[in-house]
Tab-separated table of C-alpha atoms in Angstrom:
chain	number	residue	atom	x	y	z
O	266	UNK	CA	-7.276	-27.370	15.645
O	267	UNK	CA	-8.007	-23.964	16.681
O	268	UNK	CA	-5.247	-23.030	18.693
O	269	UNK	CA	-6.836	-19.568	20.682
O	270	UNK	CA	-7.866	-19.449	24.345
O	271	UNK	CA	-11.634	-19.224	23.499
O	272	UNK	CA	-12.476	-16.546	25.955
O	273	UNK	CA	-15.777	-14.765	25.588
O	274	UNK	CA	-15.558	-10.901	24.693
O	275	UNK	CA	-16.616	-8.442	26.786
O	276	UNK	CA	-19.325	-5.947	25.262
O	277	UNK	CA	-16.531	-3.500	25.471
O	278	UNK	CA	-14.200	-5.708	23.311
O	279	UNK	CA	-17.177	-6.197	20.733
O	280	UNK	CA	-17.623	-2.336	20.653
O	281	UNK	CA	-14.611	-1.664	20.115
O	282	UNK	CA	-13.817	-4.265	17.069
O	283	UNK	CA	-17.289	-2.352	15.616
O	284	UNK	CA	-15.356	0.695	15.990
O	285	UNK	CA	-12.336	-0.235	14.617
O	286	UNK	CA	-14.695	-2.100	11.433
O	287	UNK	CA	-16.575	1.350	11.091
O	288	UNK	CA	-14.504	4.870	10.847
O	289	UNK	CA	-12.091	4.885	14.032
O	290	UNK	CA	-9.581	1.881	12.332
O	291	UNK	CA	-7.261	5.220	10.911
O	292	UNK	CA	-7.433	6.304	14.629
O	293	UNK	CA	-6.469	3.402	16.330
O	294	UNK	CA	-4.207	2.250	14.053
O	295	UNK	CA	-1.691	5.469	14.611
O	296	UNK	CA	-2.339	4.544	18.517
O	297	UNK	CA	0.511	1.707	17.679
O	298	UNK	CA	2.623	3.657	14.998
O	299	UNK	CA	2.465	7.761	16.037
O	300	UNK	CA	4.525	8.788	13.379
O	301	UNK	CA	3.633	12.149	11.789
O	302	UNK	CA	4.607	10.883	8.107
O	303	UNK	CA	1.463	8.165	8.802
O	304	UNK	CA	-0.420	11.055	10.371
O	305	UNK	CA	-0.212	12.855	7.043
O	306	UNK	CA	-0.754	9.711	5.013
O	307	UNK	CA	-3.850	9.123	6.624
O	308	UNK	CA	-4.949	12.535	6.336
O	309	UNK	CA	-4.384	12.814	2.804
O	310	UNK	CA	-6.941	9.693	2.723
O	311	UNK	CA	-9.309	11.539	3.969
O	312	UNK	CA	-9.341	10.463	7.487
O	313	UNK	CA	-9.797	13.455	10.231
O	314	UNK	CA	-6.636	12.542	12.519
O	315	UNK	CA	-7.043	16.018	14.548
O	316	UNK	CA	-7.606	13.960	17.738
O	317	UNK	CA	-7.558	16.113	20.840
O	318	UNK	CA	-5.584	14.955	24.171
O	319	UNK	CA	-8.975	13.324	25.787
O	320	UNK	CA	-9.729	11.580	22.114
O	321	UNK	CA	-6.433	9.838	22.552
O	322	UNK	CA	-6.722	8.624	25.562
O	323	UNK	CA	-10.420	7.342	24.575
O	324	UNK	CA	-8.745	5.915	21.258
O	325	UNK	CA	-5.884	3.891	23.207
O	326	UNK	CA	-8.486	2.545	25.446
O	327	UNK	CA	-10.071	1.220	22.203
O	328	UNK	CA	-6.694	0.310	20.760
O	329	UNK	CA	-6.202	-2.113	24.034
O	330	UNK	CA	-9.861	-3.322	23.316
O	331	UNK	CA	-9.211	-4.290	19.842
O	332	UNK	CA	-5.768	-6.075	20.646
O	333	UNK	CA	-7.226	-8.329	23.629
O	334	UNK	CA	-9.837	-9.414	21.707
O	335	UNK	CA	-7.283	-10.864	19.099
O	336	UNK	CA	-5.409	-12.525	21.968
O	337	UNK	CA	-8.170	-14.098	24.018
O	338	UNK	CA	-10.819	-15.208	20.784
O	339	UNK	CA	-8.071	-15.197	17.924
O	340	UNK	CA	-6.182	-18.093	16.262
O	341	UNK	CA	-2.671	-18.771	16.474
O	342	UNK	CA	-2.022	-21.762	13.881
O	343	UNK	CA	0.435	-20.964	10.985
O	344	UNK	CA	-1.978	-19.348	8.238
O	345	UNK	CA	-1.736	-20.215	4.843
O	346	UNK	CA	-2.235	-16.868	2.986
O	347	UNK	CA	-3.824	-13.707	3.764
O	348	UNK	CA	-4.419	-10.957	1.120
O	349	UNK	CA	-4.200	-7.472	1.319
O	350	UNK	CA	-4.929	-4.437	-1.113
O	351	UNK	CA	-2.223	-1.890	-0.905
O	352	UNK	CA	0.534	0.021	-2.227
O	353	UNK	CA	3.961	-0.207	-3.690
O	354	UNK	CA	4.370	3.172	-1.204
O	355	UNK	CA	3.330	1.284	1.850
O	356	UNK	CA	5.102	-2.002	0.723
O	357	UNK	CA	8.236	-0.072	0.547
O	358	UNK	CA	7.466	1.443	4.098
O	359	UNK	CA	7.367	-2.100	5.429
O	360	UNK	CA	10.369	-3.664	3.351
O	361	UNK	CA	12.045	-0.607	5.339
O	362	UNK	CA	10.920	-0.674	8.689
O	363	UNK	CA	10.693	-4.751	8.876
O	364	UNK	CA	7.808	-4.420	11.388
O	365	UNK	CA	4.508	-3.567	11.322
O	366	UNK	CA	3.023	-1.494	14.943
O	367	UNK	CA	-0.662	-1.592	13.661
O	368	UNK	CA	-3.176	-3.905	13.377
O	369	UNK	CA	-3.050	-5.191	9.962
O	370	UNK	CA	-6.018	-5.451	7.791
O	371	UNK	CA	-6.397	-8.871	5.739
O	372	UNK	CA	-9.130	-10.519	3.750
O	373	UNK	CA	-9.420	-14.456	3.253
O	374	UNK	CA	-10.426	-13.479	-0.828
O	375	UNK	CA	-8.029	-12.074	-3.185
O	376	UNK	CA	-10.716	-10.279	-5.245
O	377	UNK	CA	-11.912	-8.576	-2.183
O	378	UNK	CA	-8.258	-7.578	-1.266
O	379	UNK	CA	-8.308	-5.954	-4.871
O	380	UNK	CA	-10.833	-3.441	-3.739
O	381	UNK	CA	-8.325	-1.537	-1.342
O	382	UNK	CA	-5.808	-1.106	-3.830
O	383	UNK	CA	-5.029	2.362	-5.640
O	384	UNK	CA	-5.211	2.810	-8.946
O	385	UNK	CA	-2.364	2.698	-11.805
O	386	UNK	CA	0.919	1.556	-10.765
O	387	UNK	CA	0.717	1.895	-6.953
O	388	UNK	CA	-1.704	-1.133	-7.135
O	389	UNK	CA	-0.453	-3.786	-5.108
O	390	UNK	CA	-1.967	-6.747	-3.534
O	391	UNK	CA	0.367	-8.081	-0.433
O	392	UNK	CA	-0.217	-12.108	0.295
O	393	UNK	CA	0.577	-13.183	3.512
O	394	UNK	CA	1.548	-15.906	5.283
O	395	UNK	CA	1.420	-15.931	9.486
O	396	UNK	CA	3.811	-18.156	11.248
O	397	UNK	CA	2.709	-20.013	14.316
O	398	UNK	CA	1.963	-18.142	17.623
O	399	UNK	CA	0.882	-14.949	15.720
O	400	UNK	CA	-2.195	-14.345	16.813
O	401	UNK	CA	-5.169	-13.212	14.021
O	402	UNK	CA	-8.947	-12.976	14.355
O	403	UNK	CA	-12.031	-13.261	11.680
O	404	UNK	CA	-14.094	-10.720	12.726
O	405	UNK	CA	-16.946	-10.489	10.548
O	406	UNK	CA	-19.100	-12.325	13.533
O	407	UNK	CA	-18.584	-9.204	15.263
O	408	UNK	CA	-19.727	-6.422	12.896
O	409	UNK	CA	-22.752	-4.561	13.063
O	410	UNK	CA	-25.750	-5.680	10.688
O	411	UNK	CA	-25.406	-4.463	7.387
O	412	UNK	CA	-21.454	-4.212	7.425
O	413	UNK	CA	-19.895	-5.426	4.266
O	414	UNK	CA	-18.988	-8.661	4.247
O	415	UNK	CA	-14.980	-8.247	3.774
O	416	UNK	CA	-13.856	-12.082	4.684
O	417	UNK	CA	-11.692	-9.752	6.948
O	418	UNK	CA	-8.782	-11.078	9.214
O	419	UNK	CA	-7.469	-8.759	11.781
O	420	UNK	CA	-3.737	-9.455	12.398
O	421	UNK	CA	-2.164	-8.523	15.836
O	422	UNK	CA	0.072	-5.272	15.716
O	423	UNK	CA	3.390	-5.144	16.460
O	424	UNK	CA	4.538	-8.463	14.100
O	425	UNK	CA	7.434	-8.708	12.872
O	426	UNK	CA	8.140	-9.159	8.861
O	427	UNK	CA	10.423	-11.718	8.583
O	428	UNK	CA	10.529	-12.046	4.424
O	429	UNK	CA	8.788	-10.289	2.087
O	430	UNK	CA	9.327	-9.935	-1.731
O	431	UNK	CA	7.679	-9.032	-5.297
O	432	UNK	CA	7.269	-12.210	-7.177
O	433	UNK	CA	5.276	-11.447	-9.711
O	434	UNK	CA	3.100	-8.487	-11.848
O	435	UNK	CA	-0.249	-9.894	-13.354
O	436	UNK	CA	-3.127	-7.665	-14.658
O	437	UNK	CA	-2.201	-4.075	-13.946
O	438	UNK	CA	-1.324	-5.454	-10.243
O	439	UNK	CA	2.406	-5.814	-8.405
O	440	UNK	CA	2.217	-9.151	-6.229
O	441	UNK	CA	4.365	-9.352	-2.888
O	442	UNK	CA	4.183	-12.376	-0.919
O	443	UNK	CA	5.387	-12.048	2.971
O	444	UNK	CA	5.575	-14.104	5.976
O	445	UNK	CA	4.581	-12.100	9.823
O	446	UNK	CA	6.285	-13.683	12.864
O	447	UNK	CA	5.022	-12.268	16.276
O	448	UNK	CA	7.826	-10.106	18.125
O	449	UNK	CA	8.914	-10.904	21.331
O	450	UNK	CA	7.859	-7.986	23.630
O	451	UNK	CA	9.017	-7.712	26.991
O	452	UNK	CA	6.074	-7.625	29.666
O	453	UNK	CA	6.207	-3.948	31.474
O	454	UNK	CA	4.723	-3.860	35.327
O	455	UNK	CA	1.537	-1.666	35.205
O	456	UNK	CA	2.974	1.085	37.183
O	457	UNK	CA	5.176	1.939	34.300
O	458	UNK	CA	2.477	1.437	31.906
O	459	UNK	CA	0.427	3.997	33.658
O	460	UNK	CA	4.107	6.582	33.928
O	461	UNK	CA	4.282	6.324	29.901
O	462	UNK	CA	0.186	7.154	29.604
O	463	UNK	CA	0.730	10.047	31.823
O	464	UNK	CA	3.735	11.037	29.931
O	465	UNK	CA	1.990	10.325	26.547
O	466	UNK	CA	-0.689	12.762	27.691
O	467	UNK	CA	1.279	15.408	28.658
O	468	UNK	CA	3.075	15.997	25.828
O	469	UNK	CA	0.682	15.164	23.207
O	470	UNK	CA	-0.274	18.783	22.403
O	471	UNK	CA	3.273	19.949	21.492
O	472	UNK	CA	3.315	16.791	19.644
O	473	UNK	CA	0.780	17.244	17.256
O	474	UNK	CA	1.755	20.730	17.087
O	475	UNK	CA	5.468	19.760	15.739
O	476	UNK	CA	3.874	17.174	13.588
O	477	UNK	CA	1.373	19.330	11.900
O	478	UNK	CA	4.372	21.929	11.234
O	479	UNK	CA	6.404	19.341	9.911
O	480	UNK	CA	3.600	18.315	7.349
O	481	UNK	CA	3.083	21.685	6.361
O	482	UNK	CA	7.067	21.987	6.164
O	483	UNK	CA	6.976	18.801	3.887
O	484	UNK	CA	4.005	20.593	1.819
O	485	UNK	CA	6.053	23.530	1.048
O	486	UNK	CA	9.407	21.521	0.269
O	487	UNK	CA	7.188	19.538	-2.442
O	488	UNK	CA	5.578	22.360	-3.566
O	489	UNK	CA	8.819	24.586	-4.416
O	490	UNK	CA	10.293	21.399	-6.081
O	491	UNK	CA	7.406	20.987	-8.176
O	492	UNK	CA	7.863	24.884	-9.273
O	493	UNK	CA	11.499	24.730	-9.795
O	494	UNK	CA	10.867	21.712	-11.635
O	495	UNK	CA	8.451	23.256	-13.811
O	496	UNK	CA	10.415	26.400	-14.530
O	497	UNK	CA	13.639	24.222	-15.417
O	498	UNK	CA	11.554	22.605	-18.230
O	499	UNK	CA	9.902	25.847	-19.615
O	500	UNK	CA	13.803	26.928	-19.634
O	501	UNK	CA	14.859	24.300	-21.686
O	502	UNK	CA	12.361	24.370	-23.733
């Protein structure tokens, strides 16, 4: 049995799960996890993250989209396994932080998982298994024509990892298998909602101007470490 609430999408809802499927995903993902050191991770990926104050406020608009059309057409039964291409960098990131703020990218076939991975030793494919009440949605129905066909599951953010391990390393590939609970989140009266937007907005600007000093910071720290480094081995040499 399906266990969802089966409530049509709004064309808004549809839009924005065709956004999130196209080039905003990066975007709206850092909506639910702002942390510069994901900022810069993205970034690095090649994803523009420069968003302006009025392109955040359009993103978490999109972000809210996204995450109530997982509640009102997605499936809460216990899933099986999910898979997802990764990294050992980002596996350790959520072995650390035990919860994961952003929608989470999942595809029902392994072998289509594998094409997300990085190459060498970061490879890493992540299996996952949802416990009941987490809510998940296919969305290839909703893509645009011509999309890839990903088998793609869309998790809800803000889940909560309750195990995850490495169990195995097969063919040039480090396997993880997890299990994603949802968290229990307090509901907060819209008034406050709207206080925290305003807030958000505000000080978004000084914001991204600390975090884009920090990554340059972080730039230069690696940089001079890769120098000394270097120097220390022509020395011994």
């Amino acid at each position: 049995m399906n266990q969802s609430y089966n409530l049509q999408l709004t064309k808004q809802e549809i839009e924005a799960l065709q956004n999130y499927a196209g080039f905003m995903h990066a975007r709206m993902n850092a909506i639910g996890d702002l942390k510069y050191d994901k900022l810069e991770a993205s970034q690095k990926s090649g994803w523009d993250m420069n968003m302006s104050t009025k392109e955040l406020e359009k993103m978490i608009l999109k972000f809210v989209d996204v995450y109530g059309a997982i509640y009102k057409a997605g499936n809460r039964e216990a899933r099986g396994r999910l898979y997802r291409g990764t990294s050992t960098k980002e596996i350790r990131k959520i072995e650390h932080e035990k919860n994961i703020n952003s929608f989470l990218s999942t595809s029902l076939e392994e072998d289509m998982a594998k094409t997300f991975t990085t190459y060498g030793d970061e490879a890493a494919i992540l299996r996952i298994k949802t416990e009941e009440g987490l809510p998940y949605l296919y969305v290839e129905p909703y893509k645009e024509d011509g999309r890839k066909d990903e088998e793609e599951i869309l998790i809800l953010p803000f889940s909560k990892v309750k195990k995850i391990e490495h169990t195995s390393t097969w063919n040039g590939y480090k396997y993880y298998d997890a299990t994603l609970e949802k968290e229990k989140l307090e509901e907060v009266p819209k008034q406050e909602l709207e206080t925290l937007k305003a807030q958000l907005m505000e000080g978004y600007d000084y914001y991204r101007e600390q975090a884009t000093k920090c990554i340059e910071l972080k730039d230069d720290v690696e940089y001079m470490y890769t120098k000394l480094r270097q120097s220390r081995i022509k020395w011994r040499r």
